[in-house]
Amino acid sequence: MLIQRIIKKKIFRIESAQAMGVHNGFIYLVILLIINSIPAQQTDLITNIDNRQKISLDGNWQIIIDPYESGYYDYRYQPRGDGYFLNRKPATKSDLIEYDFDTSPQLQVPGDWNSQRSDLFFYEGTIWYLRSFNYPLTAHKRVFVYFGAVNYAAEIYLNGEKIGSHEGGFTPFNFEITGKFREKENFLVVKVNNQRRPQGVPTLMTDWWNYGGITREVVLLEVPETFIQDYFIQLKNERTANDITGWLKLNGSRSRQKVKIEINQTGGRYIFSSNEQGLVTIDFKAKLKLWSPENPALYAVRICAETDTVTDTIGFRKIETKGSDILLNGQPVFLRGICIHEEAPLRGGRAWNEADAQILLNWVKELNCNFIRLAHYPHNEHIIRLADRLGIMVWEEIPVYWTISWQDTNTLALAKRQLTEVITRDRNRAAVILWSMANETPLSAPRLIFLRELTNQARSLDPSRLITAALEERYVDKTTRVIDDPLGEFLDVLGCNEYIGWYEGLPELADQINWQTVYNKPLIMSEFGADALYGLHGDELTRWSEEYQESLYKHQLNMLKKISFLRGTTPWILTDFRSPRRPLTYIQDFWNRKGLISSRGEKKKAYFILQQYYQELQRTKK
Ligand code: GCU
């Protein structure tokens, strides 16, 4: 009975897909059945690395640049089988070994290779990394190697043995190496390849630099035999502000344990028991100050199982929608935001540490923002934890960007995996209020089916947050734009990117435009803006000048003020950023210049227009 009901519903979806002019319903039925047979990924990701026992492997790593992947394929382009690039030294003087890590150059980890060496600026291919380490063997302990992120595909070897692989450049992953290492002279080899691929997430075309490498921290994590692998502790979304709910997962043979949760500031202590699967259901009452931008209250939470203890700092808040309102702790809120790419301010290259995050969020605070959209992929954990402390709400997104291979089931599995990894890493951060499924994806039935799968995945992993996506408006006529993308039905908050006055017409066009939507939902105008080269001046119709960008912002803000269901804005973008799609000499030089701040940290005229607008909103508490 159930399956008939599901299929009927799906057929209805296909009919609506056909209504959107797509004809082959049967194919999509097959796709649907296949897609639904893909089990939701359970990641074995360990959460809250910050507060765990660990040894850093950051620093200089030996590298071998391997454009033809000769460390992997022989001259017949047949895989050589593991082990070719994995030994340190030639065994005897007559051995024919054509590589040597010991004499090879080095690269910094964490760090992308493109900004570390000018000859690798455009490099897309394979680089082999090697790091040797000693590690004291301790009984009854388990050890994992944890990567904050590797762009794009990583193959991991320890002492010549393959321990795992990972695809996706912006989310963490870990592998257990217990029993696979010795006290001295271990060597970890990582084959990193950042070549873009049609079935990838992201796919071939993006408007950001494809920084390759081991771009975030690498640590060896030491945990007890049975340890606290993952947990989620948050306010119940129902009305009462004292109801805390969540769960906890133990990993190891001692699955049945007593677990105590202590909240330092309140002295609260709550005892629970784990079941046969090592799972604990958390449910308790506590009178807590709610987290908000005005008061980013964070509590020191101590989670004590019989065999393991983890501490964390957690804020408690409610985020929901009501009609076209976004409610934070039950109060309507306007999201005064800005988009950010994960590029190190001033230094260039991929940002990865707290200092980078601090510079970016200082500018965000100066702009009078209370919200950031981290585009278009999960950024490093430092900026999320800093936003938590500074009281800045966060939109996080996975790089389902432009023309993804919607009908490829591996591509869907990859997107689901990235979504699971970012939610696992950040679900205890109060600052994160929105999970975004995609950016500017062209309408089609396969796309709708794909993205619906992601919204379902996100809701099943985290029912406490809002789901969104950056949609595109539909042109009705010269003065009317409507947001009626069918995906809107499955979102809590609509995001919309528009470039009126830049890719379409001149800035004053915005004055004539009215916005409509078919949904009774809040809108965040998730992108708008114009390129300007800092220091280039002209009249307000001179493209690339600061005056043009400034004028565009003025006209945009006037248009936005008229939209009754607008509840947030994240203009494109805080700082200029590298893009391989921007070759215009002397103006772009491979920079997207839509930043309000230049790559040297100089504020453009439009920066002050937005700063003032947000100040007014803040003052009028809209
Ligand atoms: C798009 C896209 C951005 C891009 C921007 C631009 O909307 O989402 O990634 O950089 O427009 O063209 O500058």
Short mmCIF file of C-alpha atoms in Angstrom, two decimals, residues 49 52-58 131-136 138 143-146 181 217-222:
data_model
loop_
_atom_site.label_atom_id
_atom_site.label_comp_id
_atom_site.label_asym_id
_atom_site.label_seq_id
_atom_site.Cartn_x
_atom_site.Cartn_y
_atom_site.Cartn_z
CA ILE A 49 38.17 18.00 16.96
CA ARG A 52 40.12 16.32 21.60
CA GLN A 53 43.55 14.84 22.36
CA LYS A 54 45.53 15.32 19.16
CA ILE A 55 48.90 15.79 17.50
CA SER A 56 49.16 18.20 14.57
CA LEU A 57 50.81 17.08 11.33
CA ASP A 58 50.79 20.62 9.95
CA ARG A 131 54.68 13.51 5.98
CA SER A 132 56.64 11.27 8.31
CA PHE A 133 55.85 11.07 12.02
CA ASN A 134 56.66 9.18 15.19
CA TYR A 135 53.86 8.24 17.54
CA PRO A 136 54.05 6.71 21.03
CA THR A 138 49.57 3.67 24.01
CA VAL A 143 44.09 6.66 16.70
CA PHE A 144 42.49 8.40 13.71
CA VAL A 145 44.03 10.61 11.07
CA TYR A 146 41.72 13.61 10.49
CA PHE A 181 51.53 2.48 12.60
CA GLU A 217 44.65 21.08 9.28
CA VAL A 218 45.73 17.47 9.55
CA VAL A 219 45.80 15.88 12.99
CA LEU A 220 46.29 12.51 14.63
CA LEU A 221 43.42 12.06 17.05
CA GLU A 222 43.82 9.79 20.08
#
